[in-house]
Amino acid sequence: MFILSTDGRDDHQFQRYWNYLESVKSVFPRNALAVVSSDWYWLPSDHRCPHDAWLESVTVNENSSGERQEKRCVSLTVRLLGAYHDGYIELFYPRVHSYKFDVWNAERGHRDWRYDELRLSDRGNLLHEIEWCALNDTGRWLIEASDLEFRWLPKNPTKPSI
C-alpha cells in the first residue's frame, strides 16, 4: 500500500504511488489508468472526485452464457453520491475476480469514501482498495477486477432551452 494507512498521508507517500503507477503503466488496465492518472480524480474540489462521497448502492451481477448458463462472470457497480451532492459517481468493474467488503461500523451508513488506491494484484489484475471513514474508520473494501469504468452523472442535467 502506498497512500492507505492510519498514519496520515504526505507528499512522499503520494510520490511513491505516482512512481509505482509510472512503473506499471504498460500493463495497467487501460480505463483504470486513465482514471487514476487524471488530475480531477485526486482533487477534492472537483465534483467527480470520490473523496467524501457517500455510498448509494452496490450491485453485484452474475452474468451467464452457455447452453446451460454454466459460464459465469461476476460484474460489480458502485454508485456514490458525490461530495457536493450534485451528481453521482458510478464505478463499473466488468469482470470481478474477487471482492471483500469489510464494514465494522455501519450504524450510520458507510460514511465518507476517504481514500482509495488502484494497483496491480499478484495475479496481474486491477486491485481497488477503498477506505470508508467518519471520525474513525468504518470499513475497507478490496475489489480485484479486470478493469474499472468511471461515469459522472449530474443530478440535474442542464435542459436545452426552448
mmCIF file of N, CA and C in Angstrom, residues 48-126:
data_model
loop_
_atom_site.group_PDB
_atom_site.id
_atom_site.type_symbol
_atom_site.label_atom_id
_atom_site.label_comp_id
_atom_site.label_asym_id
_atom_site.label_seq_id
_atom_site.Cartn_x
_atom_site.Cartn_y
_atom_site.Cartn_z
ATOM 1 N N ARG A 48 -16.220 15.401 -9.500
ATOM 2 C CA ARG A 48 -16.087 13.989 -9.900
ATOM 3 C C ARG A 48 -15.193 13.190 -8.956
ATOM 4 N N CYS A 49 -14.454 13.855 -8.105
ATOM 5 C CA CYS A 49 -13.537 13.190 -7.175
ATOM 6 C C CYS A 49 -14.348 12.395 -6.147
ATOM 7 N N PRO A 50 -14.010 11.129 -5.903
ATOM 8 C CA PRO A 50 -14.803 10.335 -4.955
ATOM 9 C C PRO A 50 -14.554 10.666 -3.481
ATOM 10 N N HIS A 51 -13.506 11.409 -3.177
ATOM 11 C CA HIS A 51 -13.203 11.742 -1.780
ATOM 12 C C HIS A 51 -14.421 12.398 -1.125
ATOM 13 N N ASP A 52 -14.847 11.890 0.008
ATOM 14 C CA ASP A 52 -16.005 12.360 0.785
ATOM 15 C C ASP A 52 -17.362 12.025 0.163
ATOM 16 N N ALA A 53 -17.378 11.227 -0.912
ATOM 17 C CA ALA A 53 -18.658 10.788 -1.486
ATOM 18 C C ALA A 53 -19.301 9.760 -0.565
ATOM 19 N N TRP A 54 -20.600 9.568 -0.728
ATOM 20 C CA TRP A 54 -21.359 8.616 0.091
ATOM 21 C C TRP A 54 -21.886 7.486 -0.779
ATOM 22 N N LEU A 55 -21.888 6.306 -0.232
ATOM 23 C CA LEU A 55 -22.394 5.140 -0.954
ATOM 24 C C LEU A 55 -23.906 5.246 -1.135
ATOM 25 N N GLU A 56 -24.349 5.039 -2.346
ATOM 26 C CA GLU A 56 -25.780 4.932 -2.654
ATOM 27 C C GLU A 56 -26.168 3.466 -2.837
ATOM 28 N N SER A 57 -25.355 2.725 -3.599
ATOM 29 C CA SER A 57 -25.691 1.318 -3.836
ATOM 30 C C SER A 57 -24.482 0.554 -4.357
ATOM 31 N N VAL A 58 -24.564 -0.755 -4.180
ATOM 32 C CA VAL A 58 -23.621 -1.703 -4.774
ATOM 33 C C VAL A 58 -24.472 -2.766 -5.434
ATOM 34 N N THR A 59 -24.177 -3.035 -6.685
ATOM 35 C CA THR A 59 -24.912 -4.062 -7.416
ATOM 36 C C THR A 59 -23.926 -5.113 -7.901
ATOM 37 N N VAL A 60 -24.174 -6.350 -7.528
ATOM 38 C CA VAL A 60 -23.353 -7.463 -7.988
ATOM 39 C C VAL A 60 -24.201 -8.256 -8.966
ATOM 40 N N ASN A 61 -23.679 -8.437 -10.174
ATOM 41 C CA ASN A 61 -24.367 -9.233 -11.190
ATOM 42 C C ASN A 61 -23.539 -10.459 -11.500
ATOM 43 N N GLU A 62 -24.215 -11.588 -11.644
ATOM 44 C CA GLU A 62 -23.541 -12.795 -12.099
ATOM 45 C C GLU A 62 -24.115 -13.121 -13.460
ATOM 46 N N ASN A 63 -23.401 -12.703 -14.473
ATOM 47 C CA ASN A 63 -23.829 -12.882 -15.854
ATOM 48 C C ASN A 63 -23.512 -14.303 -16.298
ATOM 49 N N SER A 64 -24.344 -14.830 -17.163
ATOM 50 C CA SER A 64 -24.145 -16.217 -17.577
ATOM 51 C C SER A 64 -24.313 -16.352 -19.080
ATOM 52 N N SER A 65 -23.681 -17.387 -19.600
ATOM 53 C CA SER A 65 -23.835 -17.752 -21.008
ATOM 54 C C SER A 65 -23.597 -19.263 -21.104
ATOM 55 N N GLY A 66 -23.693 -19.769 -22.298
ATOM 56 C CA GLY A 66 -23.525 -21.212 -22.499
ATOM 57 C C GLY A 66 -24.876 -21.898 -22.563
ATOM 58 N N GLU A 67 -24.860 -23.124 -23.047
ATOM 59 C CA GLU A 67 -26.085 -23.892 -23.233
ATOM 60 C C GLU A 67 -26.874 -24.055 -21.933
ATOM 61 N N ARG A 68 -26.175 -24.262 -20.842
ATOM 62 C CA ARG A 68 -26.841 -24.436 -19.550
ATOM 63 C C ARG A 68 -26.635 -23.224 -18.631
ATOM 64 N N GLN A 69 -26.211 -22.121 -19.221
ATOM 65 C CA GLN A 69 -25.870 -20.911 -18.454
ATOM 66 C C GLN A 69 -24.720 -21.195 -17.480
ATOM 67 N N GLU A 70 -23.852 -22.152 -17.879
ATOM 68 C CA GLU A 70 -22.789 -22.607 -16.981
ATOM 69 C C GLU A 70 -21.557 -21.706 -16.979
ATOM 70 N N LYS A 71 -21.428 -20.853 -17.950
ATOM 71 C CA LYS A 71 -20.297 -19.921 -17.994
ATOM 72 C C LYS A 71 -20.698 -18.670 -17.216
ATOM 73 N N ARG A 72 -20.010 -18.433 -16.114
ATOM 74 C CA ARG A 72 -20.414 -17.376 -15.184
ATOM 75 C C ARG A 72 -19.342 -16.285 -15.117
ATOM 76 N N CYS A 73 -19.789 -15.065 -14.964
ATOM 77 C CA CYS A 73 -18.881 -13.924 -14.843
ATOM 78 C C CYS A 73 -19.531 -12.900 -13.913
ATOM 79 N N VAL A 74 -18.810 -12.487 -12.888
ATOM 80 C CA VAL A 74 -19.326 -11.509 -11.932
ATOM 81 C C VAL A 74 -18.891 -10.111 -12.359
ATOM 82 N N SER A 75 -19.837 -9.179 -12.342
ATOM 83 C CA SER A 75 -19.531 -7.759 -12.531
ATOM 84 C C SER A 75 -20.110 -7.004 -11.339
ATOM 85 N N LEU A 76 -19.601 -5.812 -11.106
ATOM 86 C CA LEU A 76 -19.988 -5.065 -9.921
ATOM 87 C C LEU A 76 -20.095 -3.590 -10.282
ATOM 88 N N THR A 77 -21.131 -2.933 -9.769
ATOM 89 C CA THR A 77 -21.306 -1.490 -9.955
ATOM 90 C C THR A 77 -21.452 -0.831 -8.594
ATOM 91 N N VAL A 78 -20.653 0.213 -8.366
ATOM 92 C CA VAL A 78 -20.737 1.012 -7.144
ATOM 93 C C VAL A 78 -21.253 2.380 -7.545
ATOM 94 N N ARG A 79 -22.297 2.825 -6.872
ATOM 95 C CA ARG A 79 -22.866 4.157 -7.151
ATOM 96 C C ARG A 79 -22.713 5.008 -5.893
ATOM 97 N N LEU A 80 -22.110 6.180 -6.068
ATOM 98 C CA LEU A 80 -21.840 7.105 -4.968
ATOM 99 C C LEU A 80 -22.554 8.424 -5.204
ATOM 100 N N LEU A 81 -23.022 9.036 -4.137
ATOM 101 C CA LEU A 81 -23.485 10.418 -4.195
ATOM 102 C C LEU A 81 -22.248 11.275 -4.011
ATOM 103 N N GLY A 82 -21.943 12.117 -4.998
ATOM 104 C CA GLY A 82 -20.742 12.943 -4.931
ATOM 105 C C GLY A 82 -20.718 13.822 -3.691
ATOM 106 N N ALA A 83 -19.532 14.244 -3.301
ATOM 107 C CA ALA A 83 -19.339 15.018 -2.072
ATOM 108 C C ALA A 83 -20.144 16.310 -2.058
ATOM 109 N N TYR A 84 -20.411 16.876 -3.232
ATOM 110 C CA TYR A 84 -21.171 18.132 -3.313
ATOM 111 C C TYR A 84 -22.668 17.885 -3.496
ATOM 112 N N HIS A 85 -23.055 16.618 -3.535
ATOM 113 C CA HIS A 85 -24.458 16.187 -3.632
ATOM 114 C C HIS A 85 -25.145 16.699 -4.899
ATOM 115 N N ASP A 86 -24.350 16.955 -5.937
ATOM 116 C CA ASP A 86 -24.920 17.455 -7.187
ATOM 117 C C ASP A 86 -24.806 16.445 -8.327
ATOM 118 N N GLY A 87 -24.393 15.234 -8.002
ATOM 119 C CA GLY A 87 -24.276 14.225 -9.034
ATOM 120 C C GLY A 87 -23.837 12.896 -8.452
ATOM 121 N N TYR A 88 -23.779 11.913 -9.327
ATOM 122 C CA TYR A 88 -23.443 10.554 -8.929
ATOM 123 C C TYR A 88 -22.181 10.080 -9.641
ATOM 124 N N ILE A 89 -21.405 9.322 -8.928
ATOM 125 C CA ILE A 89 -20.228 8.668 -9.475
ATOM 126 C C ILE A 89 -20.580 7.192 -9.598
ATOM 127 N N GLU A 90 -20.371 6.636 -10.778
ATOM 128 C CA GLU A 90 -20.578 5.204 -10.964
ATOM 129 C C GLU A 90 -19.257 4.560 -11.350
ATOM 130 N N LEU A 91 -18.908 3.536 -10.611
ATOM 131 C CA LEU A 91 -17.724 2.743 -10.884
ATOM 132 C C LEU A 91 -18.203 1.355 -11.294
ATOM 133 N N PHE A 92 -17.815 0.942 -12.484
ATOM 134 C CA PHE A 92 -18.238 -0.354 -13.005
ATOM 135 C C PHE A 92 -17.007 -1.234 -13.194
ATOM 136 N N TYR A 93 -17.051 -2.416 -12.608
ATOM 137 C CA TYR A 93 -15.996 -3.414 -12.731
ATOM 138 C C TYR A 93 -16.551 -4.526 -13.616
ATOM 139 N N PRO A 94 -16.158 -4.593 -14.889
ATOM 140 C CA PRO A 94 -16.807 -5.512 -15.835
ATOM 141 C C PRO A 94 -16.583 -6.999 -15.555
ATOM 142 N N ARG A 95 -15.432 -7.346 -15.020
ATOM 143 C CA ARG A 95 -15.149 -8.757 -14.710
ATOM 144 C C ARG A 95 -14.450 -8.789 -13.359
ATOM 145 N N VAL A 96 -15.155 -9.257 -12.345
ATOM 146 C CA VAL A 96 -14.631 -9.281 -10.982
ATOM 147 C C VAL A 96 -14.058 -10.661 -10.678
ATOM 148 N N HIS A 97 -12.840 -10.688 -10.176
ATOM 149 C CA HIS A 97 -12.178 -11.940 -9.813
ATOM 150 C C HIS A 97 -12.388 -12.260 -8.334
ATOM 151 N N SER A 98 -12.441 -11.214 -7.503
ATOM 152 C CA SER A 98 -12.723 -11.404 -6.084
ATOM 153 C C SER A 98 -13.119 -10.057 -5.486
ATOM 154 N N TYR A 99 -13.832 -10.118 -4.379
ATOM 155 C CA TYR A 99 -14.129 -8.895 -3.643
ATOM 156 C C TYR A 99 -14.331 -9.229 -2.179
ATOM 157 N N LYS A 100 -14.038 -8.235 -1.354
ATOM 158 C CA LYS A 100 -14.198 -8.387 0.089
ATOM 159 C C LYS A 100 -14.665 -7.039 0.621
ATOM 160 N N PHE A 101 -15.823 -7.046 1.254
ATOM 161 C CA PHE A 101 -16.372 -5.829 1.849
ATOM 162 C C PHE A 101 -16.341 -5.987 3.359
ATOM 163 N N ASP A 102 -15.440 -5.284 4.010
ATOM 164 C CA ASP A 102 -15.387 -5.279 5.475
ATOM 165 C C ASP A 102 -15.944 -3.950 5.963
ATOM 166 N N VAL A 103 -16.951 -4.037 6.790
ATOM 167 C CA VAL A 103 -17.535 -2.841 7.397
ATOM 168 C C VAL A 103 -17.726 -3.164 8.870
ATOM 169 N N TRP A 104 -17.087 -2.425 9.734
ATOM 170 C CA TRP A 104 -17.159 -2.734 11.157
ATOM 171 C C TRP A 104 -17.980 -1.740 11.944
ATOM 172 N N ASN A 105 -18.508 -0.714 11.270
ATOM 173 C CA ASN A 105 -19.424 0.206 11.937
ATOM 174 C C ASN A 105 -20.326 0.846 10.889
ATOM 175 N N ALA A 106 -21.476 0.238 10.645
ATOM 176 C CA ALA A 106 -22.393 0.746 9.629
ATOM 177 C C ALA A 106 -23.680 1.297 10.247
ATOM 178 N N GLU A 107 -23.646 1.627 11.524
ATOM 179 C CA GLU A 107 -24.855 2.131 12.184
ATOM 180 C C GLU A 107 -25.389 3.391 11.527
ATOM 181 N N ARG A 108 -24.509 4.214 10.989
ATOM 182 C CA ARG A 108 -24.931 5.438 10.306
ATOM 183 C C ARG A 108 -24.490 5.421 8.848
ATOM 184 N N GLY A 109 -24.439 4.223 8.263
ATOM 185 C CA GLY A 109 -24.003 4.076 6.880
ATOM 186 C C GLY A 109 -22.503 3.879 6.800
ATOM 187 N N HIS A 110 -22.015 3.805 5.589
ATOM 188 C CA HIS A 110 -20.581 3.619 5.381
ATOM 189 C C HIS A 110 -19.808 4.888 5.696
ATOM 190 N N ARG A 111 -20.486 6.001 5.624
ATOM 191 C CA ARG A 111 -19.915 7.338 5.829
ATOM 192 C C ARG A 111 -19.140 7.766 4.586
ATOM 193 N N ASP A 112 -18.027 8.470 4.770
ATOM 194 C CA ASP A 112 -17.307 9.066 3.643
ATOM 195 C C ASP A 112 -16.319 8.095 2.996
ATOM 196 N N TRP A 113 -16.256 8.149 1.661
ATOM 197 C CA TRP A 113 -15.186 7.495 0.920
ATOM 198 C C TRP A 113 -13.955 8.344 1.207
ATOM 199 N N ARG A 114 -13.017 7.798 1.938
ATOM 200 C CA ARG A 114 -11.866 8.607 2.337
ATOM 201 C C ARG A 114 -10.802 8.582 1.247
ATOM 202 N N TYR A 115 -10.074 7.514 1.157
ATOM 203 C CA TYR A 115 -9.038 7.381 0.138
ATOM 204 C C TYR A 115 -9.171 6.023 -0.514
ATOM 205 N N ASP A 116 -8.562 5.905 -1.673
ATOM 206 C CA ASP A 116 -8.539 4.620 -2.355
ATOM 207 C C ASP A 116 -7.232 4.508 -3.113
ATOM 208 N N GLU A 117 -6.918 3.291 -3.474
ATOM 209 C CA GLU A 117 -5.720 3.001 -4.254
ATOM 210 C C GLU A 117 -6.071 2.003 -5.328
ATOM 211 N N LEU A 118 -5.569 2.249 -6.509
ATOM 212 C CA LEU A 118 -5.655 1.278 -7.591
ATOM 213 C C LEU A 118 -4.239 0.787 -7.843
ATOM 214 N N ARG A 119 -4.062 -0.517 -7.807
ATOM 215 C CA ARG A 119 -2.755 -1.099 -8.047
ATOM 216 C C ARG A 119 -2.966 -2.480 -8.678
ATOM 217 N N LEU A 120 -1.882 -3.168 -8.980
ATOM 218 C CA LEU A 120 -1.974 -4.498 -9.564
ATOM 219 C C LEU A 120 -1.892 -5.556 -8.468
ATOM 220 N N SER A 121 -2.713 -6.603 -8.626
ATOM 221 C CA SER A 121 -2.662 -7.732 -7.691
ATOM 222 C C SER A 121 -1.486 -8.624 -8.063
ATOM 223 N N ASP A 122 -1.227 -9.597 -7.229
ATOM 224 C CA ASP A 122 -0.159 -10.571 -7.510
ATOM 225 C C ASP A 122 -0.441 -11.337 -8.796
ATOM 226 N N ARG A 123 -1.720 -11.417 -9.182
ATOM 227 C CA ARG A 123 -2.105 -12.139 -10.404
ATOM 228 C C ARG A 123 -2.140 -11.233 -11.628
ATOM 229 N N GLY A 124 -1.775 -9.942 -11.446
ATOM 230 C CA GLY A 124 -1.728 -9.015 -12.570
ATOM 231 C C GLY A 124 -3.050 -8.346 -12.884
ATOM 232 N N ASN A 125 -4.037 -8.508 -12.005
ATOM 233 C CA ASN A 125 -5.341 -7.864 -12.197
ATOM 234 C C ASN A 125 -5.368 -6.523 -11.476
ATOM 235 N N LEU A 126 -6.374 -5.732 -11.783
ATOM 236 C CA LEU A 126 -6.584 -4.485 -11.077
ATOM 237 C C LEU A 126 -7.033 -4.786 -9.650
#
